[in-house]
Short mmCIF file of C-alpha atoms and ligand atoms in Angstrom, two decimals:
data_model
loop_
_atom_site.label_atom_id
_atom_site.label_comp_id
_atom_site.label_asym_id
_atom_site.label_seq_id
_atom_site.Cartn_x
_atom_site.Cartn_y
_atom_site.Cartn_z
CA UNK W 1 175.74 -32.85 -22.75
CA UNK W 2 179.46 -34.06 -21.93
CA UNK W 3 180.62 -36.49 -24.46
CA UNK W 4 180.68 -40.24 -23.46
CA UNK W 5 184.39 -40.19 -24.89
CA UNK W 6 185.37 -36.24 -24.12
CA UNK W 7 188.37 -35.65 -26.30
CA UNK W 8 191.61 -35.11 -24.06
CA UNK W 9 194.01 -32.54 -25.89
CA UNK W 10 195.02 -32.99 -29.14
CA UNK W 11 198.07 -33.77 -30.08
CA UNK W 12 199.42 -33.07 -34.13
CA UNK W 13 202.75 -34.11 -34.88
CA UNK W 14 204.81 -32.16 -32.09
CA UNK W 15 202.63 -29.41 -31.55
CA UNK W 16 199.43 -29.91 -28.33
CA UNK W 17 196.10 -28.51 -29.08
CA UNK W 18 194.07 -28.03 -25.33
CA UNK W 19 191.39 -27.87 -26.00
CA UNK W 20 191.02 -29.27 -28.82
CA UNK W 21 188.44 -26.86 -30.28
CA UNK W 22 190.42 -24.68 -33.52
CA UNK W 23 189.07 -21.69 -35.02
CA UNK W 24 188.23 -22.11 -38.80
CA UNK W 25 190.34 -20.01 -41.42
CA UNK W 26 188.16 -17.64 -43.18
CA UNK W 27 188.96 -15.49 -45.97
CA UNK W 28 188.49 -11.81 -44.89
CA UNK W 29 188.20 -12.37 -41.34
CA UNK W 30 190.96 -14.54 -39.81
CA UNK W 31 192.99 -11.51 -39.35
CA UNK W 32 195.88 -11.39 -36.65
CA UNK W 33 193.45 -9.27 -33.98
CA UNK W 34 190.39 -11.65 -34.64
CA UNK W 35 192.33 -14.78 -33.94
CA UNK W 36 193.84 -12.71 -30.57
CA UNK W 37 190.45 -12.37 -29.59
CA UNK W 38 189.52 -16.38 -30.45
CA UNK W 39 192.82 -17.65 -28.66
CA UNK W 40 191.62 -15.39 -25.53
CA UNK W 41 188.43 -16.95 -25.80
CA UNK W 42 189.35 -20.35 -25.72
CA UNK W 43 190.36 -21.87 -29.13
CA UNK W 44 193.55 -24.29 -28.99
CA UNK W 45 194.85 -23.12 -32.26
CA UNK W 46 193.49 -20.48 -34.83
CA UNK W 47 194.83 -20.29 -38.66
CA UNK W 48 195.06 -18.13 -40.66
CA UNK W 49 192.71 -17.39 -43.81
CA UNK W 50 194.20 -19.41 -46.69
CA UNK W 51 197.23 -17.30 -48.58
CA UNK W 52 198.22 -18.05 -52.32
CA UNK W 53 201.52 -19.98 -52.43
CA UNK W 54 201.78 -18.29 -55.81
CA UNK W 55 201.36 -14.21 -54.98
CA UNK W 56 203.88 -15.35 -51.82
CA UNK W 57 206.47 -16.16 -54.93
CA UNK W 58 206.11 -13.20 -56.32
CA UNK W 59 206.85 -11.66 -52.62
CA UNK W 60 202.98 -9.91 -52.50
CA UNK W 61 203.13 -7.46 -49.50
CA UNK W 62 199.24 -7.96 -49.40
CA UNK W 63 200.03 -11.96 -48.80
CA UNK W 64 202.53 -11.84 -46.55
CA UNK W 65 201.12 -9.28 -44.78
CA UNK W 66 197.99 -12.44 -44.15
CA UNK W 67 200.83 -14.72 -43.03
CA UNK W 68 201.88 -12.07 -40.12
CA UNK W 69 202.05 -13.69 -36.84
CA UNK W 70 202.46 -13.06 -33.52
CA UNK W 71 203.52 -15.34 -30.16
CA UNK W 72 200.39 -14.34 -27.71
CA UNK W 73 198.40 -15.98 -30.38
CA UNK W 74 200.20 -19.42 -31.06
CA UNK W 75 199.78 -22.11 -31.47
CA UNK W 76 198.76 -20.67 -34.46
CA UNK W 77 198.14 -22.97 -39.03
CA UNK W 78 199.00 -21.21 -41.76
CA UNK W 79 197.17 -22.19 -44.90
CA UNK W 80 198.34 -22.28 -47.60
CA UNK W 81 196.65 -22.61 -51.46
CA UNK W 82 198.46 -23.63 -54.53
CA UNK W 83 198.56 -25.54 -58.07
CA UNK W 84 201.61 -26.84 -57.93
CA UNK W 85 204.49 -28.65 -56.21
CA UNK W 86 206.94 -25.95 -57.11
CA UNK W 87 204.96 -23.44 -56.06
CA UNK W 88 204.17 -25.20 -52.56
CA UNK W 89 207.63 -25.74 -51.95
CA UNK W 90 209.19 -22.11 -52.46
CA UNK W 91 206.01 -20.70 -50.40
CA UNK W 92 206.23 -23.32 -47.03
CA UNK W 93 209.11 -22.11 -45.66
CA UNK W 94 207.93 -18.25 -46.04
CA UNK W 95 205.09 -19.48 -44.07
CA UNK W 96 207.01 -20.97 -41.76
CA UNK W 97 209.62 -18.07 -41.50
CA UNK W 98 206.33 -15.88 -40.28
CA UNK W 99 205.46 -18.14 -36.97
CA UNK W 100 203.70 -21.23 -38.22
CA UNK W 101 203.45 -24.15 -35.98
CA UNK W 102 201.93 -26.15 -38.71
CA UNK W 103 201.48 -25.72 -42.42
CA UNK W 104 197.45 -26.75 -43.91
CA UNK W 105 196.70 -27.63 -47.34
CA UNK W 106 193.37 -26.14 -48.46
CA UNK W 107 191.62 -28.72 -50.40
CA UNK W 108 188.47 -27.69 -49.72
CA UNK W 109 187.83 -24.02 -51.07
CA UNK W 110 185.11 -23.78 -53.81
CA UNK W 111 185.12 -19.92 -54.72
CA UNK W 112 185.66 -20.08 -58.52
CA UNK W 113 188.66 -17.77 -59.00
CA UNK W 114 190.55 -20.64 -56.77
CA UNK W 115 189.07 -23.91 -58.24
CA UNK W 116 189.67 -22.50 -61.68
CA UNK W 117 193.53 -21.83 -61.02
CA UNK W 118 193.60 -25.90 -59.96
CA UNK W 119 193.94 -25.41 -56.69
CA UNK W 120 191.39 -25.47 -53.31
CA UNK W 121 188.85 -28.05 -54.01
CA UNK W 122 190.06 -28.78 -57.46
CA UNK W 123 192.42 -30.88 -56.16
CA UNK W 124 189.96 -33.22 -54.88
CA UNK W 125 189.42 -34.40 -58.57
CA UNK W 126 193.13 -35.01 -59.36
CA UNK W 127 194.65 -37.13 -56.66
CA UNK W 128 197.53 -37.39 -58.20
CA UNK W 129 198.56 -33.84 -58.29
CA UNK W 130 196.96 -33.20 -54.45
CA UNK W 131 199.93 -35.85 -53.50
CA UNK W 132 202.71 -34.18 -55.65
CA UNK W 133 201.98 -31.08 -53.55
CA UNK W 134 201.09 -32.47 -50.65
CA UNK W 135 204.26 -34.39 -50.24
CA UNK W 136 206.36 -31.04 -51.58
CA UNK W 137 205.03 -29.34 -48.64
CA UNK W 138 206.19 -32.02 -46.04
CA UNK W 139 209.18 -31.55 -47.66
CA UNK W 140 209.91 -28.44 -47.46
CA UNK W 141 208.46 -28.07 -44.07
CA UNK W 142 210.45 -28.60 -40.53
CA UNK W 143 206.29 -28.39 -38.71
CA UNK W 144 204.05 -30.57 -39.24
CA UNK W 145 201.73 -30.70 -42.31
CA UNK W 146 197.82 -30.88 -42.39
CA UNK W 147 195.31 -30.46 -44.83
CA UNK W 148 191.67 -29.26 -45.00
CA UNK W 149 189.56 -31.16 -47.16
CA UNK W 150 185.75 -31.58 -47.82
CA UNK W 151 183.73 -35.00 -48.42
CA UNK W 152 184.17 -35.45 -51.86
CA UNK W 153 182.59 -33.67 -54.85
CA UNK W 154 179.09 -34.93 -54.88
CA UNK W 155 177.46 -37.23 -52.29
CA UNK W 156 178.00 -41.20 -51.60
CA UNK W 157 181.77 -40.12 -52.94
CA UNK W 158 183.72 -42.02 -51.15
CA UNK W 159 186.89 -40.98 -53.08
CA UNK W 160 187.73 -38.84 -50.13
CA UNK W 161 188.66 -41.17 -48.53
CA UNK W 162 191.01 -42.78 -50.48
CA UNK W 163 192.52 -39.87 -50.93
CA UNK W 164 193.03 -39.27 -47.37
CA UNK W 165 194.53 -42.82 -47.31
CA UNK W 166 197.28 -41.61 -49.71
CA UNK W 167 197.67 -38.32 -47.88
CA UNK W 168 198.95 -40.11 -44.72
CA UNK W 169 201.19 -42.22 -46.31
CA UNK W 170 202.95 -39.27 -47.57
CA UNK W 171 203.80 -37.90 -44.17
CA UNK W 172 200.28 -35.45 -43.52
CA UNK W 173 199.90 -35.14 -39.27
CA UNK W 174 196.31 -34.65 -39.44
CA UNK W 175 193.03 -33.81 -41.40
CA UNK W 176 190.42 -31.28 -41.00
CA UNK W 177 186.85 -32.37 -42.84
CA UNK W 178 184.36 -30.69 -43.58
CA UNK W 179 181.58 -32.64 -43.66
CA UNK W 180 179.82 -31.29 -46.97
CA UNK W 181 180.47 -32.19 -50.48
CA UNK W 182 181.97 -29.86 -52.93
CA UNK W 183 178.66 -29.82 -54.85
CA UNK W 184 176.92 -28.74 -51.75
CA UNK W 185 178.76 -25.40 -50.87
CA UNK W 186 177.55 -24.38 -47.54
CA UNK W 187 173.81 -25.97 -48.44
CA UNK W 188 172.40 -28.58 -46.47
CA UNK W 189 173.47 -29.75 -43.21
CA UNK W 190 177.08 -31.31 -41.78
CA UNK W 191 176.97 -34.76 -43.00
CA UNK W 192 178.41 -36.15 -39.60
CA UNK W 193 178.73 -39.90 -40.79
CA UNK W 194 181.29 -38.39 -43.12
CA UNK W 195 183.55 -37.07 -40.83
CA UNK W 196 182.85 -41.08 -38.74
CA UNK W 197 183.90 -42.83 -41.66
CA UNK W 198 187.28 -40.53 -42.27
CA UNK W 199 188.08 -40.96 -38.67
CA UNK W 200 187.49 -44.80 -39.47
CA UNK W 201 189.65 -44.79 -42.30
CA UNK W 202 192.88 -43.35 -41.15
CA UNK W 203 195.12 -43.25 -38.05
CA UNK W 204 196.24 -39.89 -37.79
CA UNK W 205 194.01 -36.97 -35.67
CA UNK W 206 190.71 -35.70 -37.56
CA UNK W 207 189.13 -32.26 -36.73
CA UNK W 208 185.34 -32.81 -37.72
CA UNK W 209 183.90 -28.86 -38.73
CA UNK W 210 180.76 -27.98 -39.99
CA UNK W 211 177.21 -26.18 -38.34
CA UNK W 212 179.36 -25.82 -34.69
CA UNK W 213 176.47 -23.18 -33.54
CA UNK W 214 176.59 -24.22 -29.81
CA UNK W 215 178.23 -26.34 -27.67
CA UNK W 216 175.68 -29.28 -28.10
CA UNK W 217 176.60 -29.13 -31.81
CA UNK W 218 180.35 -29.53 -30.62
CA UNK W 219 179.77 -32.69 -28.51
CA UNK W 220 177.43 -34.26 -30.77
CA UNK W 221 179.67 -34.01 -33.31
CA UNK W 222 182.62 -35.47 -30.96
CA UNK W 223 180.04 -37.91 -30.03
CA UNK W 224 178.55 -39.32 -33.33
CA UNK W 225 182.05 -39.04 -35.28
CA UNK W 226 184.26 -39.86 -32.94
CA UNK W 227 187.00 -36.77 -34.11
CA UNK W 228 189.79 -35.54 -32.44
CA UNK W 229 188.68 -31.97 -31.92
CA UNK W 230 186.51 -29.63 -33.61
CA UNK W 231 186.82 -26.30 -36.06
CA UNK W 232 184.56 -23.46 -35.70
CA UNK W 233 183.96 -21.04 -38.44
CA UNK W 234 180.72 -19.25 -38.50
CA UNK W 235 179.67 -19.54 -35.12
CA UNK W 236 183.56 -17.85 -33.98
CA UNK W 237 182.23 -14.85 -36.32
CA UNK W 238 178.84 -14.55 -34.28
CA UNK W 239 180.31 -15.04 -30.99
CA UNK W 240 183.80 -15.46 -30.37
CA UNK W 241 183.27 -17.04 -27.52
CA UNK W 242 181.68 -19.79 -28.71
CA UNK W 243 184.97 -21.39 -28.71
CA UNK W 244 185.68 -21.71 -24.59
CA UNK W 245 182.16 -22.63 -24.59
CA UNK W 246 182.16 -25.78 -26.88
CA UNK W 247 186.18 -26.55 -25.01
CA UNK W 248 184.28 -26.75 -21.47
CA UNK W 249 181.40 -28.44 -22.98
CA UNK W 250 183.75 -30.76 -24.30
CA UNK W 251 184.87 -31.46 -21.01
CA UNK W 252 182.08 -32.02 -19.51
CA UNK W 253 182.33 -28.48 -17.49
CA UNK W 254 179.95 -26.30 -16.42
CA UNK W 255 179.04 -24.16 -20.39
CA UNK W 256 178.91 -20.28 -19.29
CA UNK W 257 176.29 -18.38 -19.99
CA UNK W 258 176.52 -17.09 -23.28
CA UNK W 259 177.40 -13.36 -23.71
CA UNK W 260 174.71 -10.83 -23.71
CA UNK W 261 174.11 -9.18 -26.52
CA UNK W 262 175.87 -5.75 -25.85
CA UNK W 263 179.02 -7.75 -24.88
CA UNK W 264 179.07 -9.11 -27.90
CA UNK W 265 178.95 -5.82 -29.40
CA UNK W 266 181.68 -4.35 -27.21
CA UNK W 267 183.94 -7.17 -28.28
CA UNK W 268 183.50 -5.79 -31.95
CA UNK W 269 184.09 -2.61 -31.14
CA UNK W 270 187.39 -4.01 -29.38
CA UNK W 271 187.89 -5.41 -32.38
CA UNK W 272 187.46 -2.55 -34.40
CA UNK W 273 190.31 -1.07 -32.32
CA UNK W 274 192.63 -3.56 -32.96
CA UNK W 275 192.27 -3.92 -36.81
CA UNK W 276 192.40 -0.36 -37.35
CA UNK W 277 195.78 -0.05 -34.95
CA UNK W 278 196.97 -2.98 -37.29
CA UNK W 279 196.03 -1.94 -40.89
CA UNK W 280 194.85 1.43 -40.40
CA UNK W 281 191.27 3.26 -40.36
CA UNK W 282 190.99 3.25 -43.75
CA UNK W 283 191.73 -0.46 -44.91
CA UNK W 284 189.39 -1.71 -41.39
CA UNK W 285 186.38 -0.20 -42.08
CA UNK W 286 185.43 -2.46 -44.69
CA UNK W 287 186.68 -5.04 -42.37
CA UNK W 288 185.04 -3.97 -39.66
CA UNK W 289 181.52 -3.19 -41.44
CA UNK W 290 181.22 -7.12 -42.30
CA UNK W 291 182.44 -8.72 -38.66
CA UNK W 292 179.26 -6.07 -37.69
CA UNK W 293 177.32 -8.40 -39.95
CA UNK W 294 177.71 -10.89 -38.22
CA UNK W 295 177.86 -10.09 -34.49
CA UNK W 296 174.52 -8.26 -35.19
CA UNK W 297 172.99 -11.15 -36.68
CA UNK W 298 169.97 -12.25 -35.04
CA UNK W 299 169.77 -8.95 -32.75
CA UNK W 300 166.31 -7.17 -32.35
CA UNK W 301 166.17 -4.75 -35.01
CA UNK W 302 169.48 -5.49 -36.62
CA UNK W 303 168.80 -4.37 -39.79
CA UNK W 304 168.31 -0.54 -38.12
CA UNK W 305 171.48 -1.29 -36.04
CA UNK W 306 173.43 -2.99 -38.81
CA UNK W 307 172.52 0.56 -40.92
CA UNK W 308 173.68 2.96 -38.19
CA UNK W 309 177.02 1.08 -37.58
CA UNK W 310 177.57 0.97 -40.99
CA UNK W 311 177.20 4.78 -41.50
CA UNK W 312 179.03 5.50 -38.41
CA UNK W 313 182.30 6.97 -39.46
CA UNK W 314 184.17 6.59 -36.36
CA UNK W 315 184.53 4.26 -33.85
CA UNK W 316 183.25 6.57 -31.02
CA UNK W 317 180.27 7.11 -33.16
CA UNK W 318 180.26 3.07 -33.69
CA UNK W 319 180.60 3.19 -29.50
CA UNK W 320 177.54 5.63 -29.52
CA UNK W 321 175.27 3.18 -31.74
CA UNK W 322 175.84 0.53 -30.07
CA UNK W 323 175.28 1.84 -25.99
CA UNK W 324 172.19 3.53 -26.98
CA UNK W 325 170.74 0.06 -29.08
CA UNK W 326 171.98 -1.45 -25.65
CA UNK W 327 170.13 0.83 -23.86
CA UNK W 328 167.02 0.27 -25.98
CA UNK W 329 167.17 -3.27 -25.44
CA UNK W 330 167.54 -3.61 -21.92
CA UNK W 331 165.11 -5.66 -20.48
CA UNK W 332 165.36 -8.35 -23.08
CA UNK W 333 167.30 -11.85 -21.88
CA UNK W 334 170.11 -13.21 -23.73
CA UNK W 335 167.87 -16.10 -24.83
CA UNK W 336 165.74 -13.08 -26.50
CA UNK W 337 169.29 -13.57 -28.93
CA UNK W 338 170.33 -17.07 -29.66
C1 FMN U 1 183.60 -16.04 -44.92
C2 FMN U 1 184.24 -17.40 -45.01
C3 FMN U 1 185.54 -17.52 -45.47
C4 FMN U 1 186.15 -18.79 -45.55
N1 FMN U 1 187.46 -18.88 -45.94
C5 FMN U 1 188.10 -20.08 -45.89
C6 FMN U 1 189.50 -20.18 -46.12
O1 FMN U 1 190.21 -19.18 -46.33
N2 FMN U 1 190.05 -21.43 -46.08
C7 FMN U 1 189.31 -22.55 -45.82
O2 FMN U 1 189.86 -23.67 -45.79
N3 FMN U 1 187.99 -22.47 -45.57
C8 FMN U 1 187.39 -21.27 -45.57
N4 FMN U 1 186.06 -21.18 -45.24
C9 FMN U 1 185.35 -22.41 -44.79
C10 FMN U 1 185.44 -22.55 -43.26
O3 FMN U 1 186.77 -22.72 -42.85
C11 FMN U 1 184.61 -23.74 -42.76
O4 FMN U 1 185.10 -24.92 -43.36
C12 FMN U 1 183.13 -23.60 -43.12
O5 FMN U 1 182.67 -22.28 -42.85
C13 FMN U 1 182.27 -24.61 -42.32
O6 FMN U 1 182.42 -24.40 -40.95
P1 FMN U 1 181.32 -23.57 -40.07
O7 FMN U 1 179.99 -24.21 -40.33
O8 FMN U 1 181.78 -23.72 -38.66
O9 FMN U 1 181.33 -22.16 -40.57
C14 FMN U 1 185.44 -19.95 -45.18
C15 FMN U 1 184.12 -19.81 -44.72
C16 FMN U 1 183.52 -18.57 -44.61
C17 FMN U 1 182.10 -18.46 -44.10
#
């Protein structure tokens, strides 16, 4: 399983990445105590979900309250979206005034509201204005820059890469791809050649993401692309640890076992502690209701445990649910879950 090539740590700009496996930003999930728990885990760096550069002008609490770092957790991307130079510039150095140890560039988001304002994906059709921004953000920053991108709108695009090309020459310290088209959304599989022919094309570090679901995935993708490290989005919200798994893979360790199922479950309820200390009861239950969609997923009867967590209004009644489904589902090996 260990790569013939195992990645040694990764190194962007200034700042080391060991392992090099990074957690994925997600919208709605990427919250301070969630990337706690990845970092514990075993992820070399965890970002942040991706903040408008815009609301941050306008000094939105609810923004800069996305931004909010902390040291146990670093190294630790911001991300950043935006239309505009101007905007990029005034908003970089708020990001890196909360605890950023490198600034990303989403170019990859396709969720209409953000395509529509010119930014995320969008940019992937107008080079010229993903460079004006792009190189207003290594301006303005003192960390190093990156940017997330996906492989082009539709497939056989190769304009990625030439993109990419211009990116580095404009100062960027490394690119995360992931290896679908814009067209595709999450549909389909990882085009791994994709990611190959990026990491072809340009000197600078590339972190391949895309379908990480175990550590096989991790190395195969190491293997057949030849990245510098990996991002792990989906599979992080299933099982955090996930992330240690795919780093010792990665180095040809022993894997551990993966977690039973009722550790998994006790991690979300850890979880649940920690956003509702951070943000309050009220604000984390909604929170907290869809990382129980996904640690559940797959379970025996999840749709019956999914419904009782959900209607659980506290989190000693969430505690309750979950120790009496464990208890129910005793005798069943962890393979009975993957
Ligand atoms: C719920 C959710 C929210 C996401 N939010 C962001 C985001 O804020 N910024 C970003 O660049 N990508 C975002 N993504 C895309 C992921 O970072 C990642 O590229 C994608 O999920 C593929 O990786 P995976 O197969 O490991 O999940 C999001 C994905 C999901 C599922």
């Amino acid at each position: 399983m260990r790569p013939s090539h195992p990645p040694s740590s990764l190194t962007i700009g200034s700042v080391v990445i060991d392992p090099p496996v990074v957690l994925a930003p997600m919208a709605g999930f990427t919250s301070m105590p969630f990337r706690l728990v990845c970092s514990r885990a075993g992820a070399g760096l965890v970002c942040t979900e991706m903040a408008s550069a815009r609301a941050l002008c306008y000094n939105s609490t609810r923004t800069l309250e996305l931004m909010a770092t902390c040291p146990a957790e670093r190294p630790v991307s911001i991300q950043l979206f935006g239309d505009s130079p101007d905007v990029i510039a005034r908003a970089v150095p708020v990001a890196v005034q909360a605890g950023a140890d490198l600034i990303d560039i989403n170019m990859g988001c396709t969720v209409p509201k953000v395509v529509r304002s010119g930014s995320g994906s969008a940019l992937l059709k107008d080079h010229s204005r993903a460079c004006e921004i792009v190189a207003a953000a290594v301006e303005a920053s003192g960390v190093p820059v990156t940017v997330k991108l996906r492989a082009g709108l539709r497939r056989r695009d190769g304009s990625y890469l030439e993109l990419a090309s211009r990116l580095v020459h404009l100062g960027v310290a490394a690119l995360v791809l992931h290896g679908r088209t814009v067209t595709q959304g999450f549909a389909g599989q990882v085009d791994l050649q994709t990611i190959k022919h990026l990491v072809e094309a340009v000197p600078i570090p590339v972190v391949g993401n895309g379908d990480i679901l175990k550590p096989g995935d991790a190395v195969r993708m190491v293997e057949e692309s030849g990245c510098a490290g990996v991002m792990i989005g989906r599979g992080a919200l299933i099982d955090p640890l996930l992330l240690g798994r795919c780093a010792a893979a990665l180095r040809g360790d022993t894997v551990p076992e993966r977690l039973g199922a009722s550790s998994r479950l006790a991690i979300g309820l850890c979880l649940a502690q920690m956003l509702a200390l951070e943000i309050g009861k009220q604000r984390a239950a909604h929170k907290i209701r869809r990382h129980l969609g996904w640690c559940t997923k797959g379970l025996p009867d999840s749709a019956a445990l999914r419904r009782e967590l959900f209607e659980a209004d506290t989190l000693s009644r969430m505690a309750h649910v979950m120790t009496k489904w464990a208890a129910t589902h005793q005798g069943l090996s962890d393979e009975a879950y993957a």
